[in-house]
Amino acid sequence: MALDRWIALILVGICLAYGYTAWFTMDAGLAPFMKRNPIWPSTFPKVLSILGLAASCVILFNLEKNEPEVGDIDYRRLHEYKLGQAVLLLTLMVIYALSLRPLGFIGSTMGFLILGSAILGERKWHIMVLVAGIATFVVWYLVSQVLGIYMRPFPSFIGG
């Protein structure tokens, strides 16, 4: 059996366990007044488990396309892809998440965007810094000022 079908089989097991939890154990502790509501806290997990099970079964029973197309990933030629960039981006994401509190949102987000675009091959530094700065400040303004969710903009030693 191919690798994608093995992964689909594992996902079927996960979706079945998740669905069992959503259908049978989550609703047992509901208060009596909540049982009359049309949408329960378990509604979204039920839908997710059904969709995940359906998608996994499509792959497991090989109902999708059989021939790989030009843009498809061939796991037998995995060494030909740019795995170094992918690993560096995943590492950068972890570093970004860990640096949000000490460096603040603006510094860590600008650093993430600039370094991420450099990893992906962009070499026009003046454009990278400009785009990262504009995107960072727009997102910070929308979340902080418009939505009213406080995000520390600057590092704690600056007073953010």
Short mmCIF file of N, CA and C in Angstrom, two decimals:
data_model
loop_
_atom_site.label_atom_id
_atom_site.label_comp_id
_atom_site.label_asym_id
_atom_site.label_seq_id
_atom_site.Cartn_x
_atom_site.Cartn_y
_atom_site.Cartn_z
N MET A 1 0.85 -1.18 0.00
CA MET A 1 0.00 0.00 0.00
C MET A 1 0.89 1.23 0.00
N ALA A 2 0.48 2.26 -0.72
CA ALA A 2 1.26 3.48 -0.86
C ALA A 2 1.24 4.28 0.44
N LEU A 3 2.19 5.20 0.52
CA LEU A 3 2.33 6.01 1.73
C LEU A 3 1.09 6.85 2.00
N ASP A 4 0.50 7.42 0.95
CA ASP A 4 -0.68 8.26 1.17
C ASP A 4 -1.86 7.45 1.69
N ARG A 5 -1.96 6.20 1.31
CA ARG A 5 -3.05 5.36 1.80
C ARG A 5 -2.81 4.94 3.25
N TRP A 6 -1.56 4.74 3.64
CA TRP A 6 -1.26 4.45 5.04
C TRP A 6 -1.61 5.65 5.92
N ILE A 7 -1.24 6.84 5.45
CA ILE A 7 -1.58 8.05 6.20
C ILE A 7 -3.09 8.22 6.29
N ALA A 8 -3.80 7.92 5.20
CA ALA A 8 -5.26 8.00 5.21
C ALA A 8 -5.86 7.00 6.20
N LEU A 9 -5.26 5.83 6.29
CA LEU A 9 -5.75 4.83 7.26
C LEU A 9 -5.57 5.32 8.70
N ILE A 10 -4.44 5.95 8.96
CA ILE A 10 -4.20 6.52 10.30
C ILE A 10 -5.20 7.63 10.58
N LEU A 11 -5.46 8.47 9.56
CA LEU A 11 -6.44 9.56 9.74
C LEU A 11 -7.86 9.03 9.93
N VAL A 12 -8.19 7.89 9.32
CA VAL A 12 -9.50 7.28 9.56
C VAL A 12 -9.63 6.90 11.02
N GLY A 13 -8.59 6.33 11.59
CA GLY A 13 -8.63 5.98 13.02
C GLY A 13 -8.76 7.20 13.91
N ILE A 14 -8.03 8.26 13.57
CA ILE A 14 -8.11 9.48 14.36
C ILE A 14 -9.51 10.09 14.25
N CYS A 15 -10.07 10.12 13.04
CA CYS A 15 -11.41 10.70 12.85
C CYS A 15 -12.47 9.86 13.53
N LEU A 16 -12.30 8.55 13.55
CA LEU A 16 -13.26 7.70 14.25
C LEU A 16 -13.22 7.95 15.76
N ALA A 17 -12.03 8.07 16.32
CA ALA A 17 -11.91 8.36 17.75
C ALA A 17 -12.46 9.74 18.08
N TYR A 18 -12.16 10.71 17.24
CA TYR A 18 -12.65 12.08 17.43
C TYR A 18 -14.16 12.12 17.29
N GLY A 19 -14.69 11.40 16.30
CA GLY A 19 -16.13 11.35 16.11
C GLY A 19 -16.84 10.66 17.25
N TYR A 20 -16.26 9.58 17.76
CA TYR A 20 -16.85 8.90 18.92
C TYR A 20 -16.93 9.84 20.11
N THR A 21 -15.86 10.58 20.32
CA THR A 21 -15.85 11.54 21.42
C THR A 21 -16.90 12.62 21.21
N ALA A 22 -17.01 13.11 20.00
CA ALA A 22 -17.96 14.18 19.72
C ALA A 22 -19.41 13.70 19.80
N TRP A 23 -19.69 12.49 19.31
CA TRP A 23 -21.06 12.02 19.26
C TRP A 23 -21.55 11.46 20.59
N PHE A 24 -20.67 10.82 21.36
CA PHE A 24 -21.15 10.09 22.53
C PHE A 24 -20.71 10.65 23.88
N THR A 25 -19.53 11.22 23.97
CA THR A 25 -19.07 11.63 25.29
C THR A 25 -19.22 13.11 25.57
N MET A 26 -19.19 13.96 24.53
CA MET A 26 -19.27 15.40 24.77
C MET A 26 -20.67 15.84 25.19
N ASP A 27 -21.70 15.19 24.68
CA ASP A 27 -23.06 15.62 24.96
C ASP A 27 -23.60 15.11 26.29
N ALA A 28 -22.89 14.18 26.90
CA ALA A 28 -23.39 13.60 28.14
C ALA A 28 -23.40 14.61 29.29
N GLY A 29 -22.48 15.53 29.31
CA GLY A 29 -22.38 16.48 30.41
C GLY A 29 -23.11 17.79 30.19
N LEU A 30 -23.95 17.87 29.16
CA LEU A 30 -24.66 19.11 28.89
C LEU A 30 -25.73 19.38 29.94
N ALA A 31 -25.90 20.66 30.25
CA ALA A 31 -26.97 21.05 31.16
C ALA A 31 -28.32 20.84 30.46
N PRO A 32 -29.39 20.60 31.21
CA PRO A 32 -30.69 20.32 30.59
C PRO A 32 -31.19 21.44 29.68
N PHE A 33 -30.92 22.71 30.03
CA PHE A 33 -31.40 23.79 29.18
C PHE A 33 -30.64 23.87 27.86
N MET A 34 -29.41 23.36 27.82
CA MET A 34 -28.62 23.40 26.59
C MET A 34 -29.02 22.29 25.62
N LYS A 35 -29.70 21.25 26.11
CA LYS A 35 -30.09 20.15 25.23
C LYS A 35 -31.19 20.56 24.26
N ARG A 36 -31.85 21.69 24.52
CA ARG A 36 -32.89 22.17 23.61
C ARG A 36 -32.34 23.13 22.57
N ASN A 37 -31.08 23.49 22.66
CA ASN A 37 -30.47 24.40 21.69
C ASN A 37 -30.27 23.69 20.36
N PRO A 38 -30.39 24.41 19.26
CA PRO A 38 -30.17 23.77 17.95
C PRO A 38 -28.70 23.46 17.67
N ILE A 39 -27.79 24.25 18.25
CA ILE A 39 -26.37 24.02 18.05
C ILE A 39 -25.74 23.79 19.42
N TRP A 40 -25.08 22.66 19.55
CA TRP A 40 -24.43 22.29 20.80
C TRP A 40 -22.92 22.52 20.68
N PRO A 41 -22.21 22.47 21.77
CA PRO A 41 -20.75 22.60 21.70
C PRO A 41 -20.09 21.49 20.87
N SER A 42 -20.79 20.39 20.67
CA SER A 42 -20.21 19.28 19.92
C SER A 42 -20.57 19.31 18.44
N THR A 43 -21.28 20.33 17.99
CA THR A 43 -21.71 20.37 16.58
C THR A 43 -20.52 20.48 15.64
N PHE A 44 -19.62 21.40 15.88
CA PHE A 44 -18.46 21.56 15.01
C PHE A 44 -17.55 20.34 15.02
N PRO A 45 -17.25 19.73 16.17
CA PRO A 45 -16.45 18.49 16.14
C PRO A 45 -17.15 17.36 15.39
N LYS A 46 -18.48 17.30 15.45
CA LYS A 46 -19.19 16.25 14.69
C LYS A 46 -19.01 16.46 13.19
N VAL A 47 -19.17 17.70 12.74
CA VAL A 47 -19.01 18.00 11.32
C VAL A 47 -17.58 17.74 10.89
N LEU A 48 -16.62 18.14 11.72
CA LEU A 48 -15.21 17.92 11.40
C LEU A 48 -14.88 16.43 11.28
N SER A 49 -15.41 15.63 12.18
CA SER A 49 -15.12 14.20 12.13
C SER A 49 -15.72 13.56 10.88
N ILE A 50 -16.92 13.99 10.48
CA ILE A 50 -17.53 13.43 9.28
C ILE A 50 -16.75 13.83 8.03
N LEU A 51 -16.38 15.12 7.93
CA LEU A 51 -15.62 15.57 6.77
C LEU A 51 -14.24 14.92 6.71
N GLY A 52 -13.58 14.80 7.85
CA GLY A 52 -12.27 14.15 7.88
C GLY A 52 -12.35 12.69 7.51
N LEU A 53 -13.39 12.01 7.98
CA LEU A 53 -13.58 10.60 7.64
C LEU A 53 -13.87 10.43 6.16
N ALA A 54 -14.69 11.32 5.60
CA ALA A 54 -15.00 11.24 4.17
C ALA A 54 -13.75 11.48 3.32
N ALA A 55 -12.99 12.50 3.66
CA ALA A 55 -11.78 12.80 2.89
C ALA A 55 -10.76 11.67 3.01
N SER A 56 -10.62 11.10 4.19
CA SER A 56 -9.67 10.00 4.37
C SER A 56 -10.11 8.76 3.60
N CYS A 57 -11.42 8.49 3.56
CA CYS A 57 -11.91 7.32 2.83
C CYS A 57 -11.72 7.50 1.32
N VAL A 58 -11.84 8.72 0.83
CA VAL A 58 -11.60 8.96 -0.60
C VAL A 58 -10.17 8.58 -0.95
N ILE A 59 -9.22 8.95 -0.11
CA ILE A 59 -7.82 8.61 -0.37
C ILE A 59 -7.57 7.12 -0.13
N LEU A 60 -8.17 6.58 0.92
CA LEU A 60 -7.94 5.19 1.28
C LEU A 60 -8.46 4.24 0.21
N PHE A 61 -9.62 4.51 -0.35
CA PHE A 61 -10.20 3.64 -1.36
C PHE A 61 -9.81 4.05 -2.77
N ASN A 62 -8.87 4.96 -2.88
CA ASN A 62 -8.29 5.38 -4.16
C ASN A 62 -9.34 5.89 -5.13
N LEU A 63 -10.25 6.72 -4.63
CA LEU A 63 -11.29 7.30 -5.46
C LEU A 63 -10.85 8.58 -6.15
N GLU A 64 -9.69 9.10 -5.76
CA GLU A 64 -9.19 10.31 -6.41
C GLU A 64 -8.42 9.91 -7.66
N LYS A 65 -7.84 10.88 -8.30
CA LYS A 65 -7.12 10.62 -9.56
C LYS A 65 -6.01 9.59 -9.35
N ASN A 66 -5.76 8.82 -10.36
CA ASN A 66 -4.77 7.74 -10.26
C ASN A 66 -3.40 8.14 -10.77
N GLU A 67 -3.36 8.97 -11.81
CA GLU A 67 -2.08 9.33 -12.40
C GLU A 67 -1.58 10.64 -11.80
N PRO A 68 -0.32 10.67 -11.37
CA PRO A 68 0.20 11.94 -10.85
C PRO A 68 0.35 12.96 -11.97
N GLU A 69 -0.02 14.20 -11.66
CA GLU A 69 0.11 15.26 -12.64
C GLU A 69 1.45 15.95 -12.45
N VAL A 70 1.69 16.98 -13.24
CA VAL A 70 2.98 17.65 -13.24
C VAL A 70 3.28 18.28 -11.89
N GLY A 71 2.30 18.89 -11.24
CA GLY A 71 2.54 19.60 -9.99
C GLY A 71 2.44 18.75 -8.74
N ASP A 72 2.11 17.48 -8.87
CA ASP A 72 1.94 16.63 -7.69
C ASP A 72 3.28 16.26 -7.07
N ILE A 73 3.26 16.03 -5.77
CA ILE A 73 4.47 15.63 -5.05
C ILE A 73 4.62 14.11 -5.15
N ASP A 74 5.78 13.70 -5.58
CA ASP A 74 6.10 12.28 -5.67
C ASP A 74 7.00 11.93 -4.49
N TYR A 75 6.49 11.14 -3.56
CA TYR A 75 7.26 10.84 -2.36
C TYR A 75 8.49 9.99 -2.65
N ARG A 76 8.56 9.36 -3.81
CA ARG A 76 9.75 8.59 -4.17
C ARG A 76 10.89 9.49 -4.60
N ARG A 77 10.57 10.73 -5.00
CA ARG A 77 11.61 11.69 -5.40
C ARG A 77 11.67 12.84 -4.40
N LEU A 78 11.47 12.56 -3.14
CA LEU A 78 11.43 13.59 -2.11
C LEU A 78 12.76 14.32 -1.97
N HIS A 79 13.84 13.65 -2.29
CA HIS A 79 15.16 14.27 -2.17
C HIS A 79 15.38 15.38 -3.20
N GLU A 80 14.55 15.44 -4.25
CA GLU A 80 14.71 16.46 -5.27
C GLU A 80 14.02 17.78 -4.91
N TYR A 81 13.20 17.78 -3.89
CA TYR A 81 12.49 18.99 -3.50
C TYR A 81 13.36 19.82 -2.56
N LYS A 82 12.95 21.06 -2.35
CA LYS A 82 13.72 21.97 -1.51
C LYS A 82 13.28 21.79 -0.05
N LEU A 83 13.71 20.70 0.55
CA LEU A 83 13.34 20.40 1.93
C LEU A 83 14.03 21.33 2.92
N GLY A 84 15.19 21.82 2.56
CA GLY A 84 15.91 22.73 3.44
C GLY A 84 15.12 24.00 3.69
N GLN A 85 14.53 24.55 2.64
CA GLN A 85 13.71 25.75 2.80
C GLN A 85 12.49 25.47 3.68
N ALA A 86 11.87 24.32 3.48
CA ALA A 86 10.69 23.97 4.27
C ALA A 86 11.05 23.82 5.75
N VAL A 87 12.15 23.16 6.03
CA VAL A 87 12.57 22.97 7.43
C VAL A 87 12.96 24.32 8.05
N LEU A 88 13.64 25.15 7.28
CA LEU A 88 14.01 26.47 7.79
C LEU A 88 12.77 27.32 8.08
N LEU A 89 11.75 27.25 7.20
CA LEU A 89 10.52 28.01 7.44
C LEU A 89 9.78 27.49 8.67
N LEU A 90 9.73 26.18 8.85
CA LEU A 90 9.08 25.63 10.04
C LEU A 90 9.84 26.03 11.31
N THR A 91 11.15 26.02 11.25
CA THR A 91 11.95 26.47 12.39
C THR A 91 11.73 27.95 12.66
N LEU A 92 11.64 28.74 11.60
CA LEU A 92 11.38 30.17 11.75
C LEU A 92 10.00 30.42 12.37
N MET A 93 9.02 29.59 12.03
CA MET A 93 7.69 29.73 12.63
C MET A 93 7.72 29.46 14.13
N VAL A 94 8.48 28.47 14.54
CA VAL A 94 8.60 28.16 15.97
C VAL A 94 9.31 29.31 16.68
N ILE A 95 10.38 29.81 16.08
CA ILE A 95 11.10 30.93 16.67
C ILE A 95 10.20 32.16 16.76
N TYR A 96 9.39 32.39 15.74
CA TYR A 96 8.44 33.52 15.75
C TYR A 96 7.46 33.39 16.90
N ALA A 97 6.91 32.21 17.08
CA ALA A 97 5.94 32.01 18.17
C ALA A 97 6.59 32.22 19.53
N LEU A 98 7.84 31.79 19.67
CA LEU A 98 8.53 31.95 20.96
C LEU A 98 9.00 33.38 21.18
N SER A 99 9.17 34.16 20.12
CA SER A 99 9.70 35.52 20.28
C SER A 99 8.61 36.58 20.37
N LEU A 100 7.35 36.21 20.28
CA LEU A 100 6.29 37.21 20.32
C LEU A 100 6.27 37.97 21.64
N ARG A 101 6.41 37.29 22.75
CA ARG A 101 6.39 37.99 24.05
C ARG A 101 7.65 38.81 24.30
N PRO A 102 8.84 38.25 24.13
CA PRO A 102 10.02 39.05 24.45
C PRO A 102 10.28 40.20 23.48
N LEU A 103 10.01 40.00 22.18
CA LEU A 103 10.32 41.03 21.20
C LEU A 103 9.13 41.91 20.84
N GLY A 104 7.94 41.52 21.23
CA GLY A 104 6.75 42.26 20.85
C GLY A 104 6.28 41.86 19.47
N PHE A 105 5.05 42.25 19.15
CA PHE A 105 4.45 41.84 17.89
C PHE A 105 5.16 42.46 16.69
N ILE A 106 5.45 43.73 16.76
CA ILE A 106 6.01 44.42 15.59
C ILE A 106 7.40 43.89 15.24
N GLY A 107 8.26 43.77 16.22
CA GLY A 107 9.62 43.29 15.95
C GLY A 107 9.66 41.85 15.48
N SER A 108 8.92 40.98 16.15
CA SER A 108 8.96 39.57 15.77
C SER A 108 8.27 39.33 14.44
N THR A 109 7.18 40.04 14.15
CA THR A 109 6.49 39.84 12.88
C THR A 109 7.30 40.38 11.72
N MET A 110 7.89 41.55 11.89
CA MET A 110 8.74 42.08 10.82
C MET A 110 9.94 41.16 10.59
N GLY A 111 10.54 40.66 11.65
CA GLY A 111 11.65 39.74 11.50
C GLY A 111 11.25 38.46 10.80
N PHE A 112 10.08 37.93 11.16
CA PHE A 112 9.59 36.72 10.53
C PHE A 112 9.34 36.93 9.04
N LEU A 113 8.68 38.03 8.70
CA LEU A 113 8.37 38.28 7.29
C LEU A 113 9.64 38.52 6.47
N ILE A 114 10.58 39.27 7.01
CA ILE A 114 11.81 39.55 6.27
C ILE A 114 12.65 38.29 6.12
N LEU A 115 12.85 37.56 7.21
CA LEU A 115 13.66 36.33 7.12
C LEU A 115 12.96 35.26 6.30
N GLY A 116 11.63 35.16 6.41
CA GLY A 116 10.90 34.18 5.62
C GLY A 116 11.01 34.45 4.13
N SER A 117 10.89 35.71 3.74
CA SER A 117 11.02 36.01 2.32
C SER A 117 12.46 35.83 1.85
N ALA A 118 13.43 36.07 2.72
CA ALA A 118 14.82 35.82 2.35
C ALA A 118 15.08 34.33 2.16
N ILE A 119 14.48 33.51 3.03
CA ILE A 119 14.64 32.06 2.88
C ILE A 119 14.03 31.59 1.57
N LEU A 120 12.92 32.19 1.18
CA LEU A 120 12.25 31.79 -0.06
C LEU A 120 12.92 32.34 -1.31
N GLY A 121 13.92 33.21 -1.15
CA GLY A 121 14.71 33.63 -2.30
C GLY A 121 14.59 35.08 -2.71
N GLU A 122 13.87 35.89 -1.97
CA GLU A 122 13.77 37.31 -2.32
C GLU A 122 15.06 38.00 -1.94
N ARG A 123 15.59 38.85 -2.84
CA ARG A 123 16.86 39.51 -2.57
C ARG A 123 16.76 41.02 -2.58
N LYS A 124 15.61 41.58 -2.84
CA LYS A 124 15.45 43.03 -2.81
C LYS A 124 15.08 43.45 -1.39
N TRP A 125 16.11 43.75 -0.61
CA TRP A 125 15.92 44.02 0.82
C TRP A 125 15.06 45.24 1.07
N HIS A 126 15.18 46.27 0.25
CA HIS A 126 14.39 47.48 0.47
C HIS A 126 12.90 47.19 0.29
N ILE A 127 12.55 46.32 -0.64
CA ILE A 127 11.14 45.95 -0.82
C ILE A 127 10.67 45.04 0.31
N MET A 128 11.53 44.11 0.74
CA MET A 128 11.15 43.21 1.83
C MET A 128 10.86 43.99 3.11
N VAL A 129 11.72 44.93 3.44
CA VAL A 129 11.54 45.71 4.67
C VAL A 129 10.29 46.58 4.57
N LEU A 130 10.07 47.19 3.43
CA LEU A 130 8.90 48.04 3.24
C LEU A 130 7.60 47.24 3.34
N VAL A 131 7.52 46.13 2.64
CA VAL A 131 6.31 45.30 2.66
C VAL A 131 6.08 44.71 4.05
N ALA A 132 7.15 44.22 4.69
CA ALA A 132 7.01 43.66 6.03
C ALA A 132 6.55 44.72 7.02
N GLY A 133 7.10 45.93 6.92
CA GLY A 133 6.69 47.01 7.82
C GLY A 133 5.24 47.41 7.64
N ILE A 134 4.82 47.58 6.39
CA ILE A 134 3.44 47.97 6.13
C ILE A 134 2.48 46.87 6.59
N ALA A 135 2.78 45.63 6.24
CA ALA A 135 1.90 44.52 6.62
C ALA A 135 1.82 44.37 8.13
N THR A 136 2.94 44.50 8.81
CA THR A 136 2.96 44.37 10.26
C THR A 136 2.15 45.45 10.93
N PHE A 137 2.34 46.69 10.53
CA PHE A 137 1.61 47.79 11.17
C PHE A 137 0.12 47.74 10.85
N VAL A 138 -0.24 47.33 9.64
CA VAL A 138 -1.67 47.22 9.30
C VAL A 138 -2.34 46.14 10.13
N VAL A 139 -1.71 44.98 10.24
CA VAL A 139 -2.29 43.90 11.04
C VAL A 139 -2.36 44.30 12.51
N TRP A 140 -1.29 44.91 13.02
CA TRP A 140 -1.31 45.34 14.43
C TRP A 140 -2.42 46.36 14.66
N TYR A 141 -2.56 47.33 13.76
CA TYR A 141 -3.60 48.35 13.92
C TYR A 141 -4.99 47.72 13.89
N LEU A 142 -5.23 46.83 12.94
CA LEU A 142 -6.55 46.21 12.84
C LEU A 142 -6.89 45.39 14.07
N VAL A 143 -5.94 44.60 14.53
CA VAL A 143 -6.22 43.74 15.69
C VAL A 143 -6.30 44.56 16.97
N SER A 144 -5.39 45.48 17.14
CA SER A 144 -5.32 46.22 18.40
C SER A 144 -6.36 47.32 18.48
N GLN A 145 -6.48 48.12 17.45
CA GLN A 145 -7.35 49.29 17.52
C GLN A 145 -8.78 48.99 17.06
N VAL A 146 -8.93 48.26 15.97
CA VAL A 146 -10.27 48.01 15.43
C VAL A 146 -10.97 46.90 16.21
N LEU A 147 -10.30 45.78 16.43
CA LEU A 147 -10.92 44.68 17.15
C LEU A 147 -10.83 44.83 18.67
N GLY A 148 -9.92 45.65 19.13
CA GLY A 148 -9.79 45.88 20.56
C GLY A 148 -9.06 44.78 21.31
N ILE A 149 -8.27 43.97 20.61
CA ILE A 149 -7.48 42.91 21.25
C ILE A 149 -6.08 43.44 21.46
N TYR A 150 -5.65 43.50 22.70
CA TYR A 150 -4.34 44.09 22.99
C TYR A 150 -3.23 43.11 22.61
N MET A 151 -2.29 43.60 21.81
CA MET A 151 -1.07 42.87 21.50
C MET A 151 0.10 43.79 21.82
N ARG A 152 1.03 43.28 22.58
CA ARG A 152 2.20 44.09 22.95
C ARG A 152 2.99 44.44 21.70
N PRO A 153 3.03 45.72 21.30
CA PRO A 153 3.68 46.06 20.03
C PRO A 153 5.20 46.04 20.12
N PHE A 154 5.73 46.42 21.28
CA PHE A 154 7.19 46.54 21.43
C PHE A 154 7.69 45.60 22.51
N PRO A 155 9.01 45.40 22.58
CA PRO A 155 9.56 44.53 23.63
C PRO A 155 9.24 45.09 25.02
N SER A 156 9.27 44.21 25.99
CA SER A 156 8.92 44.60 27.35
C SER A 156 9.93 45.58 27.95
N PHE A 157 11.20 45.52 27.53
CA PHE A 157 12.19 46.44 28.10
C PHE A 157 12.01 47.86 27.55
N ILE A 158 11.27 48.04 26.46
CA ILE A 158 10.98 49.37 25.94
C ILE A 158 9.71 49.94 26.62
N GLY A 159 8.93 49.06 27.19
CA GLY A 159 7.72 49.52 27.87
C GLY A 159 6.45 49.11 27.14
N GLY A 160 6.59 48.13 26.24
CA GLY A 160 5.43 47.70 25.47
C GLY A 160 4.53 46.78 26.25
#
